[in-house]
Coordinates of C-alpha atoms in Angstrom, one line a residue:
M1 CA 0.0 0.0 0.0
S2 CA 1.4 3.4 -1.0
K3 CA 1.5 6.4 1.3
L4 CA 1.7 10.1 0.4
K5 CA 4.9 11.9 1.6
I6 CA 5.4 15.6 1.5
I7 CA 8.9 16.8 0.6
T8 CA 10.4 20.1 1.9
T9 CA 14.0 21.1 1.2
R10 CA 15.9 23.4 3.4
T11 CA 18.7 25.8 2.6
K12 CA 21.2 23.2 3.6
D13 CA 19.9 21.0 0.8
G14 CA 21.0 23.5 -1.8
N15 CA 19.6 26.3 -3.9
F16 CA 17.1 25.0 -6.5
D17 CA 17.1 28.1 -8.5
K18 CA 18.2 27.9 -12.1
N19 CA 18.4 31.6 -12.6
K20 CA 21.8 32.7 -13.8
E21 CA 21.8 35.5 -11.3
S22 CA 22.0 33.0 -8.5
F23 CA 25.1 31.4 -10.0
P24 CA 26.9 34.1 -12.0
N25 CA 30.1 32.1 -12.3
L26 CA 28.4 28.9 -13.7
T27 CA 27.3 28.0 -17.2
E28 CA 23.7 26.9 -17.8
E29 CA 25.0 23.3 -18.1
E30 CA 26.8 23.5 -14.8
I31 CA 23.7 25.0 -13.1
E32 CA 21.7 22.0 -14.4
L33 CA 24.3 19.6 -13.2
L34 CA 24.3 21.2 -9.8
Y35 CA 20.5 21.1 -9.6
N36 CA 20.4 17.4 -10.5
S37 CA 23.2 16.6 -8.1
N38 CA 21.3 18.3 -5.2
L39 CA 18.3 16.2 -6.2
E40 CA 20.3 13.0 -6.1
K41 CA 21.6 13.8 -2.6
L42 CA 17.9 13.7 -1.6
D43 CA 17.4 10.3 -3.3
I44 CA 15.3 12.0 -6.0
N45 CA 15.9 10.9 -9.6
R46 CA 15.2 13.7 -12.1
K47 CA 14.0 11.0 -14.6
N48 CA 11.2 10.3 -12.2
T49 CA 10.3 13.9 -11.4
V50 CA 8.2 16.7 -12.7
I51 CA 9.0 20.2 -11.5
I52 CA 6.6 23.2 -11.6
N53 CA 7.4 26.8 -11.0
E54 CA 6.1 30.3 -11.7
N55 CA 6.3 29.6 -15.5
N56 CA 3.5 27.0 -15.2
Q57 CA 0.7 29.2 -16.5
E58 CA -1.2 27.0 -18.9
E59 CA -4.8 26.4 -17.7
G60 CA -5.6 22.8 -16.8
Y61 CA -3.8 20.0 -15.1
L62 CA -1.4 17.2 -15.9
I63 CA -2.5 13.8 -14.6
L64 CA 0.0 11.2 -13.6
K65 CA -0.8 7.5 -12.8
K66 CA 0.6 4.0 -13.3
G67 CA 1.5 3.7 -17.0
K68 CA 1.2 7.4 -17.6
K69 CA 4.0 9.7 -16.5
K70 CA 5.6 12.8 -17.8
T71 CA 8.6 14.8 -16.6
E72 CA 7.7 18.2 -18.2
T73 CA 4.6 20.3 -18.2
N74 CA 3.4 23.8 -18.6
K75 CA 0.1 23.1 -16.8
E76 CA -0.7 25.2 -13.7
A77 CA -1.4 22.1 -11.6
V78 CA -0.4 18.4 -11.4
V79 CA -2.6 15.6 -10.3
I80 CA -1.0 12.3 -9.3
K81 CA -2.7 8.9 -8.4
D82 CA -1.3 6.6 -5.7
S83 CA -0.9 3.9 -8.4
L84 CA 2.3 5.8 -9.5
T85 CA 4.9 5.2 -6.8
D86 CA 8.3 6.8 -6.4
F87 CA 7.5 9.6 -8.8
F88 CA 8.1 13.1 -7.5
V89 CA 6.1 16.2 -8.2
L90 CA 8.0 19.2 -6.9
A91 CA 7.4 23.0 -6.9
E92 CA 10.2 25.6 -6.9
T93 CA 9.2 28.3 -4.5
N94 CA 10.5 31.4 -2.7
D95 CA 8.1 32.7 0.0
Y96 CA 4.9 31.8 -1.8
P97 CA 3.2 28.7 -0.5
V98 CA 2.7 25.5 -2.3
I99 CA -0.9 24.1 -2.1
I100 CA -1.4 20.3 -1.8
G101 CA -4.9 18.8 -2.0
T102 CA -5.6 15.1 -1.3
V103 CA -8.7 12.9 -1.5
K104 CA -9.4 9.3 -0.9
K105 CA -12.1 7.6 -2.9
D106 CA -12.8 4.0 -3.7
D107 CA -9.6 2.9 -1.9
E108 CA -7.5 5.2 -4.1
E109 CA -5.7 8.3 -3.0
T110 CA -5.3 11.2 -5.4
A111 CA -3.2 14.4 -4.8
I112 CA -3.0 17.7 -6.6
I113 CA -0.3 20.3 -6.3
A114 CA 0.1 23.9 -7.4
L115 CA 2.1 27.1 -6.6
A116 CA 0.2 29.9 -4.9
T117 CA 1.8 33.0 -6.2
L118 CA -0.2 36.1 -5.9
K119 CA -0.9 36.0 -9.6
N120 CA -2.1 32.4 -9.4
L121 CA -4.3 33.2 -6.5
K122 CA -5.8 36.1 -8.3
N123 CA -6.5 33.8 -11.3
E124 CA -8.5 31.5 -9.1
I125 CA -6.0 28.6 -8.7
L126 CA -7.8 27.3 -5.6
D127 CA -11.1 27.2 -7.3
K128 CA -9.5 25.4 -10.2
M129 CA -7.7 22.9 -7.9
V130 CA -11.0 21.9 -6.3
G131 CA -12.6 21.6 -9.7
Y132 CA -9.7 19.5 -11.1
L133 CA -9.9 17.1 -8.2
I134 CA -13.7 16.7 -8.6
H135 CA -13.1 16.1 -12.3
A136 CA -10.3 13.6 -11.7
T137 CA -12.0 11.6 -8.9
G138 CA -15.7 12.4 -8.7
C139 CA -15.3 13.6 -5.1
A140 CA -17.1 16.4 -3.3
P141 CA -15.3 19.6 -2.1
F142 CA -15.8 18.5 1.6
D143 CA -14.0 15.3 0.9
I144 CA -10.7 17.1 0.1
N145 CA -7.9 17.8 2.6
F146 CA -5.6 20.8 1.9
Y147 CA -2.1 21.4 3.1
I148 CA -0.6 24.9 2.7
S149 CA 3.2 25.1 3.0
A150 CA 5.3 27.7 4.8
C151 CA 4.9 31.3 3.7
P152 CA 5.3 34.9 5.0
N153 CA 3.4 36.1 8.0
K154 CA 0.9 38.9 7.4
E155 CA 3.2 41.6 8.7
D156 CA 5.9 40.6 6.1
L157 CA 3.9 40.3 2.8
V158 CA 3.3 43.6 1.0
I159 CA 1.3 43.8 -2.2
T160 CA 3.0 46.3 -4.5
D161 CA 1.0 45.5 -7.7
K162 CA -2.1 47.6 -7.6
N163 CA -3.8 45.3 -10.0
L164 CA -3.9 42.7 -7.3
L165 CA -5.6 44.8 -4.7
K166 CA -9.1 44.2 -6.0
A167 CA -8.7 40.5 -6.5
R168 CA -11.7 38.7 -5.1
I169 CA -9.6 36.3 -3.1
F170 CA -7.8 39.0 -1.2
K171 CA -11.0 40.8 0.0
G172 CA -10.9 41.1 3.8
A173 CA -7.3 39.9 4.0
I174 CA -5.5 43.2 3.3
E175 CA -4.6 45.7 6.0
K176 CA -3.3 49.1 5.0
K177 CA -0.6 50.4 7.3
N178 CA 1.9 53.3 6.8
G179 CA 0.8 53.6 3.2
Q180 CA 1.5 49.9 2.4
N181 CA -0.9 47.0 1.8
Y182 CA -0.1 44.0 3.9
L183 CA -1.7 40.7 2.9
D184 CA -2.6 37.9 5.3
I185 CA -2.1 35.2 2.6
R186 CA -3.2 32.4 5.0
L187 CA -6.5 34.1 5.7
A188 CA -7.1 34.7 2.0
I189 CA -6.5 31.0 1.2
F190 CA -8.6 29.8 4.1
N191 CA -11.5 32.0 3.3
D192 CA -11.4 31.0 -0.4
L193 CA -11.4 27.3 0.4
Y194 CA -14.1 27.7 3.0
N195 CA -16.3 29.5 0.5
Q196 CA -15.9 26.5 -1.8
I197 CA -17.4 24.2 0.8
V198 CA -14.1 22.7 1.8
N199 CA -14.3 21.4 5.4
P200 CA -12.4 24.0 7.6
E201 CA -11.2 21.1 9.8
C202 CA -9.5 19.7 6.7
I203 CA -7.4 22.8 5.9
Y204 CA -3.9 22.5 7.4
F205 CA -1.3 25.3 7.4
D206 CA 2.4 25.2 8.1
S207 CA 2.8 28.1 10.5
T208 CA 6.5 28.6 9.6
N209 CA 7.4 32.2 8.5
T210 CA 9.7 31.9 5.5
V211 CA 10.9 35.5 6.0
E212 CA 12.4 34.8 9.5
N213 CA 13.2 31.1 9.3
K214 CA 16.7 30.7 7.8
D215 CA 16.0 27.2 6.7
Y216 CA 14.0 28.7 3.8
Y217 CA 15.2 30.9 0.9
S218 CA 13.3 34.2 1.0
N219 CA 13.5 37.2 -1.3
I220 CA 11.5 39.2 1.3
G221 CA 14.1 38.1 4.0
N222 CA 17.0 38.9 1.7
R223 CA 18.0 35.2 1.2
P224 CA 17.4 34.8 -2.6
G225 CA 17.1 31.2 -3.8
K226 CA 14.5 28.5 -4.2
N227 CA 13.3 25.6 -2.0
L228 CA 11.5 22.6 -3.3
I229 CA 8.2 21.5 -1.8
G230 CA 6.4 18.6 -3.3
I231 CA 4.8 15.1 -3.0
V232 CA 5.5 11.5 -3.7
F233 CA 3.6 8.2 -3.2
Q234 CA 5.9 5.5 -1.7
E235 CA 5.2 2.0 -0.5
D236 CA 4.4 2.0 3.2
K237 CA 7.2 0.0 4.9

């Protein structure tokens, strides 16, 4: 029987940013080798991994299951069935949370993962994730469990893009102080999932503040780089 495992890298595990600015003295080939080497140290085989990041903007989801796997995608979300074991779905992130939804139905567990940038949240990524899981499993919203990874606390996250201020999801979660707009991103996510009839007792938040915790890369905290947060189904030993 396979069991879902959540993967979270720390700064000690390496910087999973492929941006040349993070490694000015390395070639693109060397950056790729370093990236894959850091994965191998975590017992993650790149050939059995799909990685998503802020460039994943294509509407829809990639579905992965036994006999159907892919290591590249432009889709905004990835769905994986527990029939596909030892295959990793990882999200590159800096400050913004990774959202993981899971549902068990007919003795099968299905998980979905997406990156919750402010842009993605504005574009209704949570609503889409609920819809994608319903489409993939036939579940109801209140059957779904959601895990939200570490992110900035409300006193650290400032919205600078005025186009985001009127986004439906952020209503009631923005506090204006000293001329700046501070977002409680956890509250915004909770309210949105609650409004979609997700059971509030099935919404779990990592309370870690990425800005202050030095185990995490954080642009806001002046520690540029990328962590990986993701999922894998592995046989329960």
